[in-house]
Structure formats: structure tokens, C-alpha cells
Coordinates of C-alpha atoms in Angstrom, one line a residue:
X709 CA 14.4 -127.5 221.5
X710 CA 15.9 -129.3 224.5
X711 CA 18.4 -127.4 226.4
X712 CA 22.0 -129.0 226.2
X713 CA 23.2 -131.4 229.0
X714 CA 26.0 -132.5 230.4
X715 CA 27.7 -134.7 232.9
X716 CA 30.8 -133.7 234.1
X717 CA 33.5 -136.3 236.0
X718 CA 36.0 -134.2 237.9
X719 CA 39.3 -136.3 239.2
X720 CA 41.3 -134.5 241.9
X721 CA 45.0 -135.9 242.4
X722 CA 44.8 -134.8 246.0
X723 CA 41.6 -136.7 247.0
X724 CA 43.2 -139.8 244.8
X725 CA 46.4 -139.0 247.4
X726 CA 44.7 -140.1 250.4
X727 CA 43.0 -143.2 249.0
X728 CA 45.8 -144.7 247.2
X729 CA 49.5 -145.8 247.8
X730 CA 52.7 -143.7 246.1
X731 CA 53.2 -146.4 243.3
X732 CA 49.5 -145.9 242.0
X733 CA 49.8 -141.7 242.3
X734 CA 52.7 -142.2 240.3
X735 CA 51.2 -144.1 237.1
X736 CA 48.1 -142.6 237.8
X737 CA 50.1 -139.4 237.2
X738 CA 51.6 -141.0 234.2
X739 CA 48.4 -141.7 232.6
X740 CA 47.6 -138.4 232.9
X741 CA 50.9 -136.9 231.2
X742 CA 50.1 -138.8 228.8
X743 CA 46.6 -138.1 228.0
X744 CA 47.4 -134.5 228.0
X745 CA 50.2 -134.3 225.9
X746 CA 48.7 -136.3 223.4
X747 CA 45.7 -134.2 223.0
X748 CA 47.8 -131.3 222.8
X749 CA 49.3 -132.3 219.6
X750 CA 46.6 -133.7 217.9
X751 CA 46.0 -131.1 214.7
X752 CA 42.6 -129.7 214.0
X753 CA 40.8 -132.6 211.6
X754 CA 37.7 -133.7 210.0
X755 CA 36.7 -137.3 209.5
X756 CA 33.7 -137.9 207.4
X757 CA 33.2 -141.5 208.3
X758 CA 30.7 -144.1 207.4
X759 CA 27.3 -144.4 208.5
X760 CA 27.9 -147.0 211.1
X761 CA 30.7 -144.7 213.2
X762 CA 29.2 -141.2 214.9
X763 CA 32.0 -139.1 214.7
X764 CA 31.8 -136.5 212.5
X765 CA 34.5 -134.2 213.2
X766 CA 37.6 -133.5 215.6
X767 CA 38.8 -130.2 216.8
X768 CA 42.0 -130.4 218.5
X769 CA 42.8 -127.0 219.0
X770 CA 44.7 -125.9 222.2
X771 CA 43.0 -122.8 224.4
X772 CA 44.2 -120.9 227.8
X773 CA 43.1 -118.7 230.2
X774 CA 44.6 -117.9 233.7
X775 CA 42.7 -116.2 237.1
X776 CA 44.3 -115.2 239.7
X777 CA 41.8 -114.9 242.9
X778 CA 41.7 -112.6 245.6
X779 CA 43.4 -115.1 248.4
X780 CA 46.1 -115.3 246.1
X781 CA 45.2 -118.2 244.3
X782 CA 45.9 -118.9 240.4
X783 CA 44.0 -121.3 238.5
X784 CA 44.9 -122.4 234.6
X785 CA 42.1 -123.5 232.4
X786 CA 43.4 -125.3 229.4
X787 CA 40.8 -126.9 226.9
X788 CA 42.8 -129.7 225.1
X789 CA 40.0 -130.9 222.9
X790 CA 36.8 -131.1 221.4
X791 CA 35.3 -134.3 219.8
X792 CA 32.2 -133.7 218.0
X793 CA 29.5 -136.7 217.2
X794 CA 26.3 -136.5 215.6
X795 CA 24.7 -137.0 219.3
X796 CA 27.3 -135.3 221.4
X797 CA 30.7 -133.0 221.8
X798 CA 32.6 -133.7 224.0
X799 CA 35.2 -131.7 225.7
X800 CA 38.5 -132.6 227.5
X801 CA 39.6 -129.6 229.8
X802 CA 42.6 -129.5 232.6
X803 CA 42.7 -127.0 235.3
X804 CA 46.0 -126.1 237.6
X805 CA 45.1 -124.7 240.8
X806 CA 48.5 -123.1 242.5
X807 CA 47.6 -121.8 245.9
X808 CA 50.3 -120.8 248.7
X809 CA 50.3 -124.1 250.6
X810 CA 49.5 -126.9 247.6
X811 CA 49.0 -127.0 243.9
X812 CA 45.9 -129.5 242.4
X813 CA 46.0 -130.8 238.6
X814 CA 41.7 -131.7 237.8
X815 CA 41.1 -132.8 234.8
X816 CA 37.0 -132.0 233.6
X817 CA 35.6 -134.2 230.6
X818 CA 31.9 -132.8 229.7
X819 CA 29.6 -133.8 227.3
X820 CA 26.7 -131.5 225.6
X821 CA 24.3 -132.3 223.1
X822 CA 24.1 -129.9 220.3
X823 CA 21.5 -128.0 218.8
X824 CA 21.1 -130.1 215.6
X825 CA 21.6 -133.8 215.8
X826 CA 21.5 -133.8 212.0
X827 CA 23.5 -130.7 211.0
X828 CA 27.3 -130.2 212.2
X829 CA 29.3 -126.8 212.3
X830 CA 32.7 -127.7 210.6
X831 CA 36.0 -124.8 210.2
X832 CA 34.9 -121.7 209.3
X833 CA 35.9 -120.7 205.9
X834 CA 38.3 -117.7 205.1
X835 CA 35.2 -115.4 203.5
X836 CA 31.9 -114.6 204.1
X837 CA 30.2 -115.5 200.9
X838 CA 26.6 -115.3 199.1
X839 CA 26.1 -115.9 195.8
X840 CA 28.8 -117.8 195.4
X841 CA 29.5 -121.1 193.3
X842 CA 30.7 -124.6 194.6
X843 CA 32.2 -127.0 192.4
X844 CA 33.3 -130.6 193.6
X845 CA 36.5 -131.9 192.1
X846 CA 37.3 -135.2 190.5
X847 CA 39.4 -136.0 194.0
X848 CA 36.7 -135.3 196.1
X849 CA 38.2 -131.2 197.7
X850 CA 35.7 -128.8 197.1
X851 CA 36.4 -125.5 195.4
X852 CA 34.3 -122.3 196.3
X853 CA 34.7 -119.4 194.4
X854 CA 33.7 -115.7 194.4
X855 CA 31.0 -114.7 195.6
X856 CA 29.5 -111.6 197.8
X857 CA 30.6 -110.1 201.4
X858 CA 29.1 -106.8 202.2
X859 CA 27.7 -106.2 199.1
X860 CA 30.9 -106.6 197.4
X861 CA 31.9 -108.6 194.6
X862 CA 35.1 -111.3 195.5
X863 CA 37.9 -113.1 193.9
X864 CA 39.0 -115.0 196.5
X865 CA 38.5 -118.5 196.1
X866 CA 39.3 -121.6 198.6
X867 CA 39.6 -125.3 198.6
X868 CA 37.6 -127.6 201.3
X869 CA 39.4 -131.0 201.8
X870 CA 37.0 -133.3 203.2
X871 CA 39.8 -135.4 204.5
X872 CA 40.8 -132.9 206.9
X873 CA 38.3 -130.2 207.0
X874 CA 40.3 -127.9 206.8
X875 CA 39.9 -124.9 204.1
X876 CA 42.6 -123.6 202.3
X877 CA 43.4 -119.6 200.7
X878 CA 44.2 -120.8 196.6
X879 CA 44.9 -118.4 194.0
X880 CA 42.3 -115.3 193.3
X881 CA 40.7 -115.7 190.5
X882 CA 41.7 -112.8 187.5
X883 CA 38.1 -110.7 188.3
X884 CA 35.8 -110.0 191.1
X885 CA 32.7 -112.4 190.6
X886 CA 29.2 -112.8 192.0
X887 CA 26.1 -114.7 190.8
X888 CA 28.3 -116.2 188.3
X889 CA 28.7 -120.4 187.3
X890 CA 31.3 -122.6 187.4
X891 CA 31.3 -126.3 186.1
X892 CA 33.4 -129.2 186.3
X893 CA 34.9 -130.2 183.0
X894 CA 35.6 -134.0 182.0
X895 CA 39.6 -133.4 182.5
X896 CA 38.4 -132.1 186.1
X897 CA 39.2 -128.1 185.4
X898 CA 36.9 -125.8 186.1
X899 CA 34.9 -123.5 184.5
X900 CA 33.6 -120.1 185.3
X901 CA 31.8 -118.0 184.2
X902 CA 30.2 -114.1 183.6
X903 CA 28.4 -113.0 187.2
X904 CA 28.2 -109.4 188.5
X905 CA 31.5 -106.7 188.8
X906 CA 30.9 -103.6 190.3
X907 CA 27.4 -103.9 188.9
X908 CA 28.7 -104.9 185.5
X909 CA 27.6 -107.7 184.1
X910 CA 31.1 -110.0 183.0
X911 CA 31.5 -111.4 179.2
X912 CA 34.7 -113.1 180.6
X913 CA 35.5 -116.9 181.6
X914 CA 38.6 -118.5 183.4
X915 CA 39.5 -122.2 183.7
X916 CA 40.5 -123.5 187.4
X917 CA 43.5 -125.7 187.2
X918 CA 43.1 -128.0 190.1
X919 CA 46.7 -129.4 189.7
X920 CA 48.5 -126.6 190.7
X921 CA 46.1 -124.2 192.0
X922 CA 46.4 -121.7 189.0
X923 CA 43.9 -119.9 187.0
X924 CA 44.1 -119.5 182.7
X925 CA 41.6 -116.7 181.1
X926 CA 39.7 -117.9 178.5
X927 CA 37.6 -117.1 175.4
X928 CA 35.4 -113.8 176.4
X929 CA 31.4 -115.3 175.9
X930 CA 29.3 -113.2 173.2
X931 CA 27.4 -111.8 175.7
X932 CA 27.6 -110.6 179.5
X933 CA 25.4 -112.6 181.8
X934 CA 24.7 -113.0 185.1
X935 CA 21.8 -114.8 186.9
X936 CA 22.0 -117.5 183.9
X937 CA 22.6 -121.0 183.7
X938 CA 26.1 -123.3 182.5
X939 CA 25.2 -127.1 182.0
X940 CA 27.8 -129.5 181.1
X941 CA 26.5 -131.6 177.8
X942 CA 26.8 -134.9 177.5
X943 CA 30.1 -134.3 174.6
X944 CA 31.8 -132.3 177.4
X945 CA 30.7 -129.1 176.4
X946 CA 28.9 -126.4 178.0
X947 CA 25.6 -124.9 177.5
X948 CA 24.9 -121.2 178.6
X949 CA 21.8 -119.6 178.5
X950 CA 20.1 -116.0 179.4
X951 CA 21.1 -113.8 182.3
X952 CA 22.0 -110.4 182.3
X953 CA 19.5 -107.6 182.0
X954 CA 17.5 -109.4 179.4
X955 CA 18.7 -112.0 177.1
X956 CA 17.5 -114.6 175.6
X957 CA 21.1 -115.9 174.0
X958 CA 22.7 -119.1 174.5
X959 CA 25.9 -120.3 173.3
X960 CA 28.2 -123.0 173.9
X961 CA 31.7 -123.4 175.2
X962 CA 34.4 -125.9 173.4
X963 CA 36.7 -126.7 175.9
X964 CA 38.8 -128.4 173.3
X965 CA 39.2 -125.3 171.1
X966 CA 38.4 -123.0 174.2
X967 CA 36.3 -120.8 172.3
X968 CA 32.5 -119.4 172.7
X969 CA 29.8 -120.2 169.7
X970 CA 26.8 -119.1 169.6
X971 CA 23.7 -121.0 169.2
X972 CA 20.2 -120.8 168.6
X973 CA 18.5 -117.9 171.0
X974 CA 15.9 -119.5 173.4
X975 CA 11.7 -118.2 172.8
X976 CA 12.1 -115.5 175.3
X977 CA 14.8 -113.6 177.7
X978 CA 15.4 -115.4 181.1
X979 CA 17.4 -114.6 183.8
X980 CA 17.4 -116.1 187.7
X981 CA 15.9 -119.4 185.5
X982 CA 17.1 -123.3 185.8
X983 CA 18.5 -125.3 183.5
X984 CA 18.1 -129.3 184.2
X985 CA 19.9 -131.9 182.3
X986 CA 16.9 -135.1 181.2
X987 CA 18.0 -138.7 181.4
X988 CA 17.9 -138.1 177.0
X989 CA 20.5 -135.5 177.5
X990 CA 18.5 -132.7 176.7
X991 CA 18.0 -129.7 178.5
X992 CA 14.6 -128.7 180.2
X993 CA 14.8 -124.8 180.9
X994 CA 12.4 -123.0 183.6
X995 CA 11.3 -119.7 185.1
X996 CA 12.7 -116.3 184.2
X997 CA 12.2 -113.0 186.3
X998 CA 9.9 -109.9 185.4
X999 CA 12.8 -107.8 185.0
X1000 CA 14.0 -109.8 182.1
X1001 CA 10.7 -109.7 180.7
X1002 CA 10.0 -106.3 180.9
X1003 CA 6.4 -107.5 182.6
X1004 CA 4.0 -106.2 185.1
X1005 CA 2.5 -108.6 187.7
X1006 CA -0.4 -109.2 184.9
X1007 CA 1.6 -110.1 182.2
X1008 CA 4.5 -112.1 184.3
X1009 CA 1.3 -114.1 185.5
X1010 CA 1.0 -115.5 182.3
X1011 CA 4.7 -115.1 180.7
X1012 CA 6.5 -116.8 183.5
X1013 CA 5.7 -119.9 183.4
X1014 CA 7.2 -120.8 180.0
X1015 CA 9.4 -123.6 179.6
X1016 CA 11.2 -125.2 176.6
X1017 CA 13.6 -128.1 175.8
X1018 CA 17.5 -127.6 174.2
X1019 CA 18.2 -130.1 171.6
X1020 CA 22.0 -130.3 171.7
X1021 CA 22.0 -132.6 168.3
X1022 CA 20.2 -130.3 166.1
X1023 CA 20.7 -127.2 168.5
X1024 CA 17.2 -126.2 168.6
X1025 CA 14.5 -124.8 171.2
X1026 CA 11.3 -126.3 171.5
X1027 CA 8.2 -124.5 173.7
X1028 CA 6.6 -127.4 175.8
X1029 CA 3.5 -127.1 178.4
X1030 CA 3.5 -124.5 180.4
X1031 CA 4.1 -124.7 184.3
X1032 CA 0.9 -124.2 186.7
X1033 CA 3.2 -121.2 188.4
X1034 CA 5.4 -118.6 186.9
X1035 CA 8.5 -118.0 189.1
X1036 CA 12.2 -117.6 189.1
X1037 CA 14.8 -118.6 192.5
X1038 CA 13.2 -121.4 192.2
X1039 CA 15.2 -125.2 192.2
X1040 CA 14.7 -127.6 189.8
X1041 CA 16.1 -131.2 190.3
X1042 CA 15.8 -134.4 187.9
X1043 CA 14.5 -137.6 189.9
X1044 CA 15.6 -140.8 189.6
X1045 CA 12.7 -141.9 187.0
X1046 CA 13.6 -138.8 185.0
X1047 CA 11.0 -136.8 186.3
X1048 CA 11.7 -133.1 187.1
X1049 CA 10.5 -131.3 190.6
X1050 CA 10.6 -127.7 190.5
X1051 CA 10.1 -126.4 194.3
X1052 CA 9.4 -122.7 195.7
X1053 CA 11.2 -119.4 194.0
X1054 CA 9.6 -116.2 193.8
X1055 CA 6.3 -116.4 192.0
X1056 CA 3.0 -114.5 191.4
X1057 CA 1.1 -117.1 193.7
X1058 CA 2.9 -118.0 197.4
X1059 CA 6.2 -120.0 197.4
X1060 CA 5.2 -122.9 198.4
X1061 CA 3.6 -124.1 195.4
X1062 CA 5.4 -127.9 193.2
X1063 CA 5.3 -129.2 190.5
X1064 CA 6.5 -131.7 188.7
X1065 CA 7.3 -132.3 185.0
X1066 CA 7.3 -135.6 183.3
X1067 CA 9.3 -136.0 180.2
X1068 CA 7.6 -139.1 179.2
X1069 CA 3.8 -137.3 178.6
X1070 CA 5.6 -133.4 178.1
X1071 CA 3.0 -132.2 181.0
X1072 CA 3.3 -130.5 184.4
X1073 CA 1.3 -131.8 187.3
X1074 CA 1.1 -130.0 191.0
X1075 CA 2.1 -132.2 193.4
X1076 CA 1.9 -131.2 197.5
X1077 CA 3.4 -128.1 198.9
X1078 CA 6.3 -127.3 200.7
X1079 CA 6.3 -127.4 204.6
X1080 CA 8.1 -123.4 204.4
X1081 CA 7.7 -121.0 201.7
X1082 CA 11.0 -120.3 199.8
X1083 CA 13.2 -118.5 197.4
X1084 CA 16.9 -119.0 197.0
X1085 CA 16.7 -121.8 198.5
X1086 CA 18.7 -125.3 197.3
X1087 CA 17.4 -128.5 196.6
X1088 CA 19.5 -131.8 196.4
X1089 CA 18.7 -135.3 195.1
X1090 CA 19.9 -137.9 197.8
X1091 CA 21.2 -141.2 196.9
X1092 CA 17.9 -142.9 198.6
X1093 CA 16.0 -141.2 195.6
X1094 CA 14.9 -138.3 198.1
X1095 CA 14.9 -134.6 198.0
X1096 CA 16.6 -132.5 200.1
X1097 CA 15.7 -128.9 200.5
X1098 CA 17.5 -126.1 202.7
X1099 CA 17.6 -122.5 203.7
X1100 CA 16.1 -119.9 200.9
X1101 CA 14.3 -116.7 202.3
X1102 CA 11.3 -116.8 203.9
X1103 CA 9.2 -113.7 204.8
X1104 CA 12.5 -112.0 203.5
X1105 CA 14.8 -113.1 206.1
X1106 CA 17.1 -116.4 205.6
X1107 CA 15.2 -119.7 206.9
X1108 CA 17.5 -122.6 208.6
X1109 CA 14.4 -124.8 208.1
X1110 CA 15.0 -128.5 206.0
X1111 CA 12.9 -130.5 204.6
X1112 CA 12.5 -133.9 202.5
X1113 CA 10.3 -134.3 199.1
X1114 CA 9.5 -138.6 199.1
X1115 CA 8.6 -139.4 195.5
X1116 CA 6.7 -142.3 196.4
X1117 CA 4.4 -141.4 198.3
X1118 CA 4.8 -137.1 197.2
X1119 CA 5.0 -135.7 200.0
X1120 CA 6.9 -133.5 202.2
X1121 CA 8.4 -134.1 205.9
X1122 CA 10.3 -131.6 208.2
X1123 CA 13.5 -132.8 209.5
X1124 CA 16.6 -130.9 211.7
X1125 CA 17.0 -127.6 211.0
X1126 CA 20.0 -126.0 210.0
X1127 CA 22.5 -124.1 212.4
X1128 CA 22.1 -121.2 210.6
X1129 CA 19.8 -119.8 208.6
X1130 CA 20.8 -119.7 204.4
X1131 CA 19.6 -118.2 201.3
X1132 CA 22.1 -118.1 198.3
X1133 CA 24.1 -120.3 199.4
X1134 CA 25.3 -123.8 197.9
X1135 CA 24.7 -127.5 198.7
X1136 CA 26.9 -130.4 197.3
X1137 CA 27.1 -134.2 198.1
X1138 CA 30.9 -135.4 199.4
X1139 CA 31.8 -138.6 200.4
X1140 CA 29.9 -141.0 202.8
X1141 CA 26.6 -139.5 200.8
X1142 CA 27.1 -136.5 203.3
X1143 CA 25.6 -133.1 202.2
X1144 CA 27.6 -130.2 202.6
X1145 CA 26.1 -126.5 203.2
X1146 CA 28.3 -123.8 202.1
X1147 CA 27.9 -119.8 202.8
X1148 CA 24.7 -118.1 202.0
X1149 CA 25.1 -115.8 205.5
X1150 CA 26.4 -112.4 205.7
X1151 CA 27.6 -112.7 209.7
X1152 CA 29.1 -115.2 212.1
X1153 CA 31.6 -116.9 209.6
X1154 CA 31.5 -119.6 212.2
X1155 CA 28.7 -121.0 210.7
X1156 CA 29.8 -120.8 207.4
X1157 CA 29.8 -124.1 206.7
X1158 CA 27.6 -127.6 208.0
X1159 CA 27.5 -131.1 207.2
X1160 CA 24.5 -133.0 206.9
X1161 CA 24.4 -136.9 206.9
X1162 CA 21.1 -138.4 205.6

């Protein structure tokens, strides 16, 4: 990593003094009133622009600090503002120098290259969070919800608007959540769902009311569940399946009605699994844990690497082919041919290990490994057709490293790294196709959040 530069261009009013006439100080003074003021005003903003401009984000906030010297000598450091690019930041600071005889105004403009020309710190959110869920709105803000700080479960949930990048405190939700799922609903509420409480696993759901900010308990689910899987059907209701200690239920949510039914169990319990929506609208489940299989290492081997297929018109299971791999923390993303990549998670073999399922034969193939092995990790589908993969833990401790899945040419590419390492965390698309990476770090809530722009 190159070491940050910078170029600094210091103006002094009394060497500009001897050099020019009374009229010029005088403007020149002006100009620099001006300059001041107006950053000083300036509020604390995000702009997520298009992909011909380079500035990503603008933070206006106002700093001082004063030292006085031992000839008696005070100097003022004020930093007005910060404007932050994917190549550079750049800082505008003024410094007041009163000494017994004069007093000098020098304004200091520096610019510094950042440690990831790809990633970008945005506002620090108002919690810590892991295991939490992020939902994108019909307007484009951001909802986060829940979650875990200090191995506590949270209620607290917050609104990013992508406008202004600024976060925002909204209501708590009506329990304490963690490894629970929330889903956007076609009238743009939000779901969620079961997760962990105090080591209870929740039966209850709430409904997010993005209008005014409020929360509305639900319909209680059949069964308490956490580590499962919610997927919106294509008739607007929602699929949820396994979790909790071991369960192999699934039942469906009628947002209409607002009530829980129960459907057809799946072949076999799953928990920390995936569910992935196919371009037929039916739903391609993968991976379950040992735990929820009551296996040892032997028998996982050959248990966890079931898969099968939710019909939602005759609300039916089906076993297909088997994956190469069992695991569970694993992603699973649909491609743009309708092809399925399942990447990393926790697994009898090492994490690096792909494969890829096509709906059109009903068979797995491996396909080239990841760059980093990971679990927990998230994995995005770009708008270029590519995956995006970030963070996940790696040798047990969070990885920052990224990397890009080509499904062309199948293969794998190592691009900026994060700020911070992740695991647990959540990744989203906003507007301008940027990617936004949310918690997954238990310390320095300045990094909780980063924007990525492919």
C-alpha cells in the first residue's frame, strides 16, 4: 500500500502585504471572508453522483483547537472542510496566529490519497451492529434493523438516506432481534422476522411502516426460528423456511390477511442455509449446519450437501442433485442466465471451494475457487452481470479482502480491499449501481459503513 501524499499551498496575508497594493489586500481579504464563511455553513452531506463525476461524499463539519506557545503566542487551527473523491480528500484548514506585535490569517488546503481508491468511509451509524438485516426501500433510504453489539441482542433500528448520508435514530422495533430477516413487501412495508432474544429463539413478526416511521406486531409464525430464510414470492407473499435449533418447517406469510400458514415441511432440518429465488419463480434451497442435523463430521460430509426446489403453485419440495460440498454461511446468488453460484461458508472441505447450479440440466458443476477462504461473507450480483464478494471470516478473524466472480470467463479477480474488515455484515445496491457495506464490526463505529462504486 502506498503511503498517503499530500501537497500543501500555504497563503500568508503578511507576505501578500508586501507584494501588493492596499486595494488588492483588501479583496484579497474579501475572498477570503468569503471562502470561509461559506464552508462553515455548509451541513455535513453525501452525494452519490454518477459515474462520470469523482465526488463521493462531503463532510462539512466545523473543528477547533487553540495553542498557546511559550513566547506568548496563540495560534487557532480551524478545519472548515473535508471533500472526499474516489482519488483524493481534500482538506480546507485556517490558522490565526496572534503574537504580541502582529496577528497572521494562513489558510492550508491539503490533499491525501486514501487507503482504498474503491471503498469510501461514509457517517458512522448510531450502533455497532452484526447480524443485523438491511432492507432498501421503495424511495431508495435504507433501513437497518436490530442486530448484535457486545453480544447483545438490539432493537434499535435506523434509516440511511443516500441523499444526504446522513443516518437517522427511527422508532425501536417492539423486541430485541439478531440473526433475524426482514423483507420488503410490494406496498414497500417491511417485514421482520423471528432471530435470537436473550438466546430465545422469536416466533414473533412486526411490519415497518416506512410512512411514518412506526412499527405494527403481527401474526406470531408457527415456529421460532433463527438462522432461516424469508423470500418474497412472486404473489407478494413470503416464504420461510428452517432455522432454530432444528427445523425443517416452512410456512408462508399473507400480507393481505397478515397471518402465518403453514406449508409443506422441507426433506430435512436446515438452519444458517440460503434460499435463492430462480428466474421460474421457484425456490432453490442450500446448505444447513451440523447442529441442525444432529451430525458428526462423517455424516455432515454426506448430509450437507442436500438441496431441493420449493414449488409455490402446488407447495411442494422436491430433492435435486446434490452439491459437490456440504456447507452452511455460505452465499448463494442467481446470475443473470439463471444460473446459481454458491461461494465459500463453512464446509467439511476448505472455504474456498464454487459451484454452480444450473436450473436448465438440475446439476451442480465446480467452477474455480475463491482468491480468500470465507464464511459469513456476502455476495452481490452487479449490474455488469458480475459478482461481488466482501468480508466473511477468514482464519477466524473478519477479512476486508473483495473480490469479483466473471461468468464468462469463471473466474475470480482481487480488487480494493475494504476499510475494514466484515463478517456478518450486509451489502445492498443504492443508486448510481453503488454498493453499500453495512456493520459486520464489533469496534471503531467509524467504519461502520462504506460505499463501493464498480
Amino acid at each position: 500500500m502506498k503511503a498517503a501524499t499530500s501537497q500543501t499551498n500555504i497563503f500568508s496575508i503578511d507576505t501578500l502585504r508586501k507584494n501588493l497594493g492596499k486595494k488588492r489586500l483588501v479583496w484579497l481579504s474579501i475572498g477570503i471572508i468569503i471562502v470561509i464563511v461559506a464552508a462553515t455553513i455548509i451541513p455535513a452531506t453525501l452525494v452519490l453522483t454518477k459515474k462520470s463525476s469523482t465526488t463521493l461524499a462531503t463532510v462539512g463539519t466545523t473543528t477547533n483547537s487553540t495553542t498557546l506557545t511559550t513566547d506568548g503566542t496563540t495560534v487557532n487551527n480551524t478545519t472548515l472542510s473535508t471533500i472526499r473523491t474516489s482519488t483524493n480528500n481534500t482538506t480546507l484548514t485556517t490558522a490565526t496566529t496572534t503574537a504580541k506585535s502582529a496577528s497572521t490569517i494562513t489558510t492550508e488546503i491539503i490533499t491525501t490519497t486514501p487507503t482504498s481508491k474503491a471503498w469510501v468511509q461514509l457517517n458512522q451509524m448510531n450502533e455497532l451492529r452484526i447480524y443485523h438485516t438491511a432492507s432498501l426501500l421503495l424511495d431508495g433510504r435504507v433501513l437497518v434493523t436490530g442486530g448484535e453489539r457486545e453480544k447483545t441482542g438490539l432493537n434499535t433500528a435506523e434509516l440511511f438516506d443516500p441523499d444526504t448520508g446522513i443516518w437517522s435514530l427511527v422508532n425501536p422495533m417492539n423486541f430485541h432481534r439478531e440473526r433475524h430477516t426482514a423483507s420488503v413487501l410490494k406496498d414497500g412495508t417491511v417485514l421482520v422476522t423471528g432471530g435470537l432474544s436473550r438466546e430465545n429463539s422469536l416466533v414473533s413478526s412486526e411490519v415497518f411502516h416506512p410512512n411514518n416511521q412506526t412499527w405494527t406486531i403481527t401474526d406470531d409464525m408457527n415456529d421460532g426460528r433463527y438462522g432461516h430464510t424469508a423470500t418474497v414470492l412472486s404473489d407478494g407473499r413470503v416464504l420461510v423456511t428452517g432455522g432454530g435449533e432444528s427445523t425443517d418447517s416452512a410456512e408462508i406469510y399473507d400480507p393481505l390477511n397478515r397471518t402465518w400458514t403453514k406449508t409443506a415441511n422441507m426433506t430435512r432440518p436446515r438452519q444458517w442455509h440460503q434460499a435463492s429465488v430462480l428466474l421460474d419463480g421457484k425456490i432453490l434451497v442450500t446448505g444447513t449446519s451440523p447442529k441442525a442435523l444432529h451430525a458428526n463430521t462423517d455424516h455432515y460430509k454426506d448430509m450437507g450437501c442436500n438441496t431441493e426446489i420449493y414449488d409455490p403453485v402446488t407447495e411442494t419440495w422436491i430433492n435435486i442433485t446434490n452439491m459437490h460440498v456440504s456447507r452452511y454461511f455460505h452465499t448463494a446468488t442467481v446470475l443473470l442466465d439463471g444460473k446459481v453460484l454458491v461461494t465459500g461458508g463453512v464446509s467439511t472441505l476448505d472455504m474456498k471451494t464454487t459451484e454452480l447450479y444450473d436450473p436448465e440440466t438440475g446439476k451442480w458443476a465446480q467452477t474455480s475457487r475463491l482468491n480468500t477462504g470465507r464464511g459469513i461473507h456476502r455476495a452481490l450480483l452487479l449490474a455488469s452481470g458480475r459478482i461481488l464478494v466482501t468480508g466473511g471470516l477468514h482464519r477466524l478473524r473478519e477479512t476486508k479482502n473483495v473480490e469479483l466472480y466473471d461468468p464468462f470467463n469463471k473466474t475470480w479477480s482481487l480488487i480494493d480491499a475494504m476499510n475494514c474488515g466484515r463478517s456478518g455484515h450486509t451489502l445492498l445496491t443504492v443508486r448510481n449501481e453503488a454498493v453499500l457495506a453495512i456493520g459486520g464490526i464489533r469496534r471503531n463505529i467509524q467504519c461502520s459503513a462504506e460505499l463501493f462504486s464498480p
